[in-house]
Each structure stands twice: as C-alpha cells, then as structure tokens.
Amino acid sequence: MADNPQVLILMGSDSDLPVMEEAKLVLDKFGIASEMRISSAHRSPSRTLKLASEAAGRGIRIVIAGAGMAAHLAGVVASHTTLPVIGVPMPGGALNGVDALYSTVQMPGGIPVATMAIGKAGAKNAGLFALQILALNDVRLATALTDYRQMMDQEIADKDAALLKA
Ligand code: RP5
C-alpha cells in the first residue's frame, strides 16, 4: 500500500483491474502516489460508503472510480464526498460498455462525475485528468504535463517523417 496516497482508484470488481491499472501507470509515471481498491456500489454498498466518506479525511484529493454494466460506483462515491470524482466506464457485458457509459455520465444535477471514455483510454485519461487537477497547485507537475504533451507532439512528428520516407 502506498504511503499518503493522493488519488484513490476504486473499481467495482477485480475483473476491472486490467483496465484500471492504466490510471495507476500514469500516476506512477508522474510520481503521484495512489491506492487501488475494490468495492462495488451494489455488492458491497456499506464498504463503498465507508471508502468514499473517509477518503478526504485520509488525505485523498481525487477519486477515480471504474465500474461496468449498471455502473453506479462513481455516482454513489460522488454522493458521499465533495472530492472530485472521475468516472471510467468499463467495457464488457452485453452492451460492451455503453450501459456503463450512460450509467456513469448521466448524473442528476447537483452531484457531478467527470466521465471519461470507455475502457483503457478512459482509465489513462482519468489518471491524466487527476494530474491536471493536482497540477493547479503544483508547478513541478504542471511542467511535467507540458513536457508530456510536447513528447506526444514529437512522437507524431517522428511517425509522420517515417511514413514520408517509407
Ligand atoms: C461491475 O460489474 C464491475 O465493475 C464489473 O465491471 C462488472 C462485472 O463484474 P464481475 O461479474 O466481473 O465481478 O459491478
């Protein structure tokens, strides 16, 4: 378990882990400590309530919540904390994540969830979005994020140059 995690990465099932690890990878890359936990809005509601309501008191600053199917995890967490909650809809199930996308994004006015794309791209962006929030008060992190964008830009330029030569 990481010391003093700033970001709590929650997921509804261990089957979500291969996707949600993308968020942790990004946070690790930028040196931000996070904690991954499993709790379900439906199968373990009391545990979910405890994790959400105690998060701020433990020093957590942002919660990333990923769940699939009738995905209520991010919304339930958001209803029990005023920390920013970033939702990641999981792919899979009969509707391959569209159910989770709608369940996560369609929050009633008053309890926001910042919803990312379905699957690994969404989990990666959840990590980056958390970093962007933390960077508001962290110049080192803001600079690292600018460098990351420049690196992506350079990668595209390199691929374009290689394609031109091929
Ligand atoms: C959701 O149901 C979980 O977040 C997961 O995406 C989905 C299926 O869970 P398992 O049946 O694989 O545990 O609550």
PDB file of C-alpha atoms and ligand atoms in Angstrom:
ATOM      1  CA  MET A   1       0.000   0.000   0.000  1.00  0.00           C
ATOM      2  CA  ALA A   2       1.400   3.427  -0.955  1.00  0.00           C
ATOM      3  CA  ASP A   3       2.207   5.953   1.776  1.00  0.00           C
ATOM      4  CA  ASN A   4      -0.057   9.015   1.769  1.00  0.00           C
ATOM      5  CA  PRO A   5      -1.920   8.302  -1.489  1.00  0.00           C
ATOM      6  CA  GLN A   6      -3.363  11.418  -3.121  1.00  0.00           C
ATOM      7  CA  VAL A   7      -5.587   9.531  -5.544  1.00  0.00           C
ATOM      8  CA  LEU A   8      -7.944   6.680  -4.694  1.00  0.00           C
ATOM      9  CA  ILE A   9      -8.551   4.340  -7.639  1.00  0.00           C
ATOM     10  CA  LEU A  10     -11.707   2.368  -6.938  1.00  0.00           C
ATOM     11  CA  MET A  11     -13.155  -0.390  -9.092  1.00  0.00           C
ATOM     12  CA  GLY A  12     -16.294  -2.457  -8.854  1.00  0.00           C
ATOM     13  CA  SER A  13     -14.652  -5.839  -9.409  1.00  0.00           C
ATOM     14  CA  ASP A  14     -11.245  -7.442  -9.769  1.00  0.00           C
ATOM     15  CA  SER A  15     -12.285  -8.057 -13.390  1.00  0.00           C
ATOM     16  CA  ASP A  16     -11.869  -4.278 -13.888  1.00  0.00           C
ATOM     17  CA  LEU A  17      -8.205  -4.354 -12.818  1.00  0.00           C
ATOM     18  CA  PRO A  18      -6.590  -4.799 -16.277  1.00  0.00           C
ATOM     19  CA  VAL A  19      -8.345  -1.593 -17.396  1.00  0.00           C
ATOM     20  CA  MET A  20      -7.970   0.454 -14.214  1.00  0.00           C
ATOM     21  CA  GLU A  21      -4.243  -0.278 -13.994  1.00  0.00           C
ATOM     22  CA  GLU A  22      -3.851   2.217 -16.839  1.00  0.00           C
ATOM     23  CA  ALA A  23      -4.794   5.024 -14.442  1.00  0.00           C
ATOM     24  CA  LYS A  24      -2.222   3.883 -11.896  1.00  0.00           C
ATOM     25  CA  LEU A  25       0.501   3.580 -14.552  1.00  0.00           C
ATOM     26  CA  VAL A  26       0.022   7.244 -15.493  1.00  0.00           C
ATOM     27  CA  LEU A  27       0.016   8.415 -11.881  1.00  0.00           C
ATOM     28  CA  ASP A  28       3.144   6.358 -11.133  1.00  0.00           C
ATOM     29  CA  LYS A  29       4.897   7.833 -14.155  1.00  0.00           C
ATOM     30  CA  PHE A  30       4.394  11.339 -12.747  1.00  0.00           C
ATOM     31  CA  GLY A  31       5.330  10.329  -9.191  1.00  0.00           C
ATOM     32  CA  ILE A  32       1.866  10.656  -7.659  1.00  0.00           C
ATOM     33  CA  ALA A  33       1.001   8.058  -5.021  1.00  0.00           C
ATOM     34  CA  SER A  34      -2.310   6.263  -5.447  1.00  0.00           C
ATOM     35  CA  GLU A  35      -4.210   3.434  -3.819  1.00  0.00           C
ATOM     36  CA  MET A  36      -6.184   0.825  -5.761  1.00  0.00           C
ATOM     37  CA  ARG A  37      -9.229  -0.673  -4.019  1.00  0.00           C
ATOM     38  CA  ILE A  38     -12.125  -2.920  -4.985  1.00  0.00           C
ATOM     39  CA  SER A  39     -15.626  -2.078  -3.814  1.00  0.00           C
ATOM     40  CA  SER A  40     -18.979  -2.419  -5.512  1.00  0.00           C
ATOM     41  CA  ALA A  41     -21.873   0.026  -5.308  1.00  0.00           C
ATOM     42  CA  HIS A  42     -24.273  -2.917  -5.486  1.00  0.00           C
ATOM     43  CA  ARG A  43     -22.473  -5.928  -3.976  1.00  0.00           C
ATOM     44  CA  SER A  44     -20.722  -4.117  -1.095  1.00  0.00           C
ATOM     45  CA  PRO A  45     -22.660  -0.872  -0.532  1.00  0.00           C
ATOM     46  CA  SER A  46     -21.555  -0.307   3.089  1.00  0.00           C
ATOM     47  CA  ARG A  47     -17.910  -0.769   2.202  1.00  0.00           C
ATOM     48  CA  THR A  48     -18.272   1.662  -0.703  1.00  0.00           C
ATOM     49  CA  LEU A  49     -19.922   4.257   1.532  1.00  0.00           C
ATOM     50  CA  LYS A  50     -17.101   3.945   4.095  1.00  0.00           C
ATOM     51  CA  LEU A  51     -14.351   4.266   1.484  1.00  0.00           C
ATOM     52  CA  ALA A  52     -15.996   7.327  -0.058  1.00  0.00           C
ATOM     53  CA  SER A  53     -16.890   9.119   3.149  1.00  0.00           C
ATOM     54  CA  GLU A  54     -13.466   8.539   4.764  1.00  0.00           C
ATOM     55  CA  ALA A  55     -11.377   9.397   1.685  1.00  0.00           C
ATOM     56  CA  ALA A  56     -10.922  13.139   2.302  1.00  0.00           C
ATOM     57  CA  GLY A  57     -10.005  12.562   5.959  1.00  0.00           C
ATOM     58  CA  ARG A  58      -7.234  10.191   4.848  1.00  0.00           C
ATOM     59  CA  GLY A  59      -5.663  12.861   2.628  1.00  0.00           C
ATOM     60  CA  ILE A  60      -7.107  11.616  -0.661  1.00  0.00           C
ATOM     61  CA  ARG A  61      -7.640  14.539  -3.028  1.00  0.00           C
ATOM     62  CA  ILE A  62      -9.265  12.869  -6.054  1.00  0.00           C
ATOM     63  CA  VAL A  63     -11.216   9.639  -6.552  1.00  0.00           C
ATOM     64  CA  ILE A  64     -11.156   7.676  -9.809  1.00  0.00           C
ATOM     65  CA  ALA A  65     -13.993   5.134  -9.956  1.00  0.00           C
ATOM     66  CA  GLY A  66     -14.356   2.488 -12.644  1.00  0.00           C
ATOM     67  CA  ALA A  67     -17.280   0.107 -12.976  1.00  0.00           C
ATOM     68  CA  GLY A  68     -19.147  -1.808 -15.616  1.00  0.00           C
ATOM     69  CA  MET A  69     -22.725  -2.712 -16.566  1.00  0.00           C
ATOM     70  CA  ALA A  70     -25.236  -0.688 -14.447  1.00  0.00           C
ATOM     71  CA  ALA A  71     -22.252   1.333 -13.253  1.00  0.00           C
ATOM     72  CA  HIS A  72     -23.287   3.298 -10.166  1.00  0.00           C
ATOM     73  CA  LEU A  73     -19.937   3.273  -8.356  1.00  0.00           C
ATOM     74  CA  ALA A  74     -18.708   6.721  -9.403  1.00  0.00           C
ATOM     75  CA  GLY A  75     -22.080   8.331  -8.724  1.00  0.00           C
ATOM     76  CA  VAL A  76     -22.500   6.705  -5.329  1.00  0.00           C
ATOM     77  CA  VAL A  77     -18.961   7.718  -4.332  1.00  0.00           C
ATOM     78  CA  ALA A  78     -19.633  11.276  -5.504  1.00  0.00           C
ATOM     79  CA  SER A  79     -22.751  11.403  -3.344  1.00  0.00           C
ATOM     80  CA  HIS A  80     -20.681  10.651  -0.227  1.00  0.00           C
ATOM     81  CA  THR A  81     -17.745  13.041  -0.764  1.00  0.00           C
ATOM     82  CA  THR A  82     -17.119  16.519  -2.133  1.00  0.00           C
ATOM     83  CA  LEU A  83     -13.745  15.403  -3.554  1.00  0.00           C
ATOM     84  CA  PRO A  84     -13.675  15.467  -7.375  1.00  0.00           C
ATOM     85  CA  VAL A  85     -14.772  12.066  -8.721  1.00  0.00           C
ATOM     86  CA  ILE A  86     -13.658  10.862 -12.150  1.00  0.00           C
ATOM     87  CA  GLY A  87     -15.697   8.008 -13.615  1.00  0.00           C
ATOM     88  CA  VAL A  88     -14.416   5.344 -16.008  1.00  0.00           C
ATOM     89  CA  PRO A  89     -16.991   3.119 -17.751  1.00  0.00           C
ATOM     90  CA  MET A  90     -15.781  -0.466 -18.158  1.00  0.00           C
ATOM     91  CA  PRO A  91     -16.130  -2.320 -21.446  1.00  0.00           C
ATOM     92  CA  GLY A  92     -17.748  -5.763 -21.496  1.00  0.00           C
ATOM     93  CA  GLY A  93     -21.180  -7.110 -20.726  1.00  0.00           C
ATOM     94  CA  ALA A  94     -23.920  -7.476 -23.335  1.00  0.00           C
ATOM     95  CA  LEU A  95     -23.677  -3.781 -24.288  1.00  0.00           C
ATOM     96  CA  ASN A  96     -19.866  -3.603 -24.219  1.00  0.00           C
ATOM     97  CA  GLY A  97     -19.610  -0.543 -22.008  1.00  0.00           C
ATOM     98  CA  VAL A  98     -22.346   1.654 -23.452  1.00  0.00           C
ATOM     99  CA  ASP A  99     -24.508   0.732 -20.444  1.00  0.00           C
ATOM    100  CA  ALA A 100     -21.677   1.732 -18.076  1.00  0.00           C
ATOM    101  CA  LEU A 101     -21.059   4.958 -20.017  1.00  0.00           C
ATOM    102  CA  TYR A 102     -24.665   6.081 -19.697  1.00  0.00           C
ATOM    103  CA  SER A 103     -24.880   4.973 -16.060  1.00  0.00           C
ATOM    104  CA  THR A 104     -21.738   6.936 -15.203  1.00  0.00           C
ATOM    105  CA  VAL A 105     -22.256  10.092 -17.250  1.00  0.00           C
ATOM    106  CA  GLN A 106     -25.962  10.713 -16.718  1.00  0.00           C
ATOM    107  CA  MET A 107     -25.728  12.138 -13.208  1.00  0.00           C
ATOM    108  CA  PRO A 108     -28.558  14.291 -11.875  1.00  0.00           C
ATOM    109  CA  GLY A 109     -27.759  17.986 -11.357  1.00  0.00           C
ATOM    110  CA  GLY A 110     -26.048  18.533  -8.020  1.00  0.00           C
ATOM    111  CA  ILE A 111     -23.691  15.533  -7.898  1.00  0.00           C
ATOM    112  CA  PRO A 112     -21.112  15.723 -10.715  1.00  0.00           C
ATOM    113  CA  VAL A 113     -18.947  12.897 -12.029  1.00  0.00           C
ATOM    114  CA  ALA A 114     -16.269  13.777 -14.619  1.00  0.00           C
ATOM    115  CA  THR A 115     -16.807  10.876 -17.030  1.00  0.00           C
ATOM    116  CA  MET A 116     -14.043   9.588 -19.284  1.00  0.00           C
ATOM    117  CA  ALA A 117     -14.149   7.324 -22.353  1.00  0.00           C
ATOM    118  CA  ILE A 118     -14.994   3.608 -22.095  1.00  0.00           C
ATOM    119  CA  GLY A 119     -12.066   1.310 -21.270  1.00  0.00           C
ATOM    120  CA  LYS A 120      -8.308   1.734 -21.226  1.00  0.00           C
ATOM    121  CA  ALA A 121      -8.244   5.153 -22.940  1.00  0.00           C
ATOM    122  CA  GLY A 122     -10.691   6.379 -20.311  1.00  0.00           C
ATOM    123  CA  ALA A 123      -8.633   4.965 -17.444  1.00  0.00           C
ATOM    124  CA  LYS A 124      -5.462   6.550 -18.845  1.00  0.00           C
ATOM    125  CA  ASN A 125      -7.237   9.882 -19.254  1.00  0.00           C
ATOM    126  CA  ALA A 126      -8.657   9.590 -15.733  1.00  0.00           C
ATOM    127  CA  GLY A 127      -5.080   9.445 -14.461  1.00  0.00           C
ATOM    128  CA  LEU A 128      -4.090  12.416 -16.606  1.00  0.00           C
ATOM    129  CA  PHE A 129      -7.164  14.417 -15.579  1.00  0.00           C
ATOM    130  CA  ALA A 130      -6.358  13.772 -11.913  1.00  0.00           C
ATOM    131  CA  LEU A 131      -2.821  15.028 -12.574  1.00  0.00           C
ATOM    132  CA  GLN A 132      -4.173  18.161 -14.249  1.00  0.00           C
ATOM    133  CA  ILE A 133      -6.284  18.915 -11.169  1.00  0.00           C
ATOM    134  CA  LEU A 134      -3.307  18.359  -8.849  1.00  0.00           C
ATOM    135  CA  ALA A 135      -1.120  20.495 -11.140  1.00  0.00           C
ATOM    136  CA  LEU A 136      -3.245  23.556 -10.358  1.00  0.00           C
ATOM    137  CA  ASN A 137      -1.265  23.784  -7.111  1.00  0.00           C
ATOM    138  CA  ASP A 138       1.952  22.079  -8.183  1.00  0.00           C
ATOM    139  CA  VAL A 139       4.330  23.825 -10.596  1.00  0.00           C
ATOM    140  CA  ARG A 140       6.565  20.739 -10.959  1.00  0.00           C
ATOM    141  CA  LEU A 141       3.597  18.666 -12.052  1.00  0.00           C
ATOM    142  CA  ALA A 142       2.303  21.367 -14.416  1.00  0.00           C
ATOM    143  CA  THR A 143       5.723  21.494 -16.110  1.00  0.00           C
ATOM    144  CA  ALA A 144       5.846  17.694 -16.371  1.00  0.00           C
ATOM    145  CA  LEU A 145       2.416  17.683 -18.044  1.00  0.00           C
ATOM    146  CA  THR A 146       3.552  20.303 -20.563  1.00  0.00           C
ATOM    147  CA  ASP A 147       6.626  18.171 -21.299  1.00  0.00           C
ATOM    148  CA  TYR A 148       4.387  15.121 -21.777  1.00  0.00           C
ATOM    149  CA  ARG A 149       2.299  16.984 -24.380  1.00  0.00           C
ATOM    150  CA  GLN A 150       5.475  18.049 -26.184  1.00  0.00           C
ATOM    151  CA  MET A 151       6.682  14.451 -26.191  1.00  0.00           C
ATOM    152  CA  MET A 152       3.393  13.279 -27.784  1.00  0.00           C
ATOM    153  CA  ASP A 153       3.687  16.020 -30.397  1.00  0.00           C
ATOM    154  CA  GLN A 154       7.250  14.915 -31.192  1.00  0.00           C
ATOM    155  CA  GLU A 155       6.178  11.255 -31.465  1.00  0.00           C
ATOM    156  CA  ILE A 156       3.551  12.157 -34.080  1.00  0.00           C
ATOM    157  CA  ALA A 157       6.073  14.249 -35.993  1.00  0.00           C
ATOM    158  CA  ASP A 158       8.551  11.325 -35.966  1.00  0.00           C
ATOM    159  CA  LYS A 159       5.891   8.875 -37.205  1.00  0.00           C
ATOM    160  CA  ASP A 160       4.866  11.303 -39.934  1.00  0.00           C
ATOM    161  CA  ALA A 161       8.502  11.698 -41.042  1.00  0.00           C
ATOM    162  CA  ALA A 162       8.960   7.904 -41.081  1.00  0.00           C
ATOM    163  CA  LEU A 163       5.794   7.497 -43.161  1.00  0.00           C
ATOM    164  CA  LEU A 164       7.001  10.093 -45.654  1.00  0.00           C
ATOM    165  CA  LYS A 165      10.284   8.187 -46.068  1.00  0.00           C
ATOM    166  CA  ALA A 166       8.610   4.752 -46.461  1.00  0.00           C
TER     167      ALA A 166
HETATM  168  C1  RP5 B   1     -19.494  -4.250 -12.179  1.00  0.00           C
HETATM  169  O1  RP5 B   1     -19.908  -5.402 -12.805  1.00  0.00           O
HETATM  170  C2  RP5 B   1     -17.996  -4.334 -12.127  1.00  0.00           C
HETATM  171  O2  RP5 B   1     -17.452  -3.048 -12.100  1.00  0.00           O
HETATM  172  C3  RP5 B   1     -17.631  -5.098 -13.367  1.00  0.00           C
HETATM  173  O3  RP5 B   1     -17.234  -4.236 -14.433  1.00  0.00           O
HETATM  174  C4  RP5 B   1     -18.933  -5.801 -13.734  1.00  0.00           C
HETATM  175  C5  RP5 B   1     -18.802  -7.288 -13.742  1.00  0.00           C
HETATM  176  O4  RP5 B   1     -18.271  -7.722 -12.532  1.00  0.00           O
HETATM  177  P1  RP5 B   1     -17.818  -9.228 -12.315  1.00  0.00           P
HETATM  178  O5  RP5 B   1     -19.040 -10.081 -12.520  1.00  0.00           O
HETATM  179  O6  RP5 B   1     -16.749  -9.493 -13.354  1.00  0.00           O
HETATM  180  O7  RP5 B   1     -17.286  -9.306 -10.919  1.00  0.00           O
HETATM  181  O8  RP5 B   1     -20.014  -4.136 -10.898  1.00  0.00           O
END
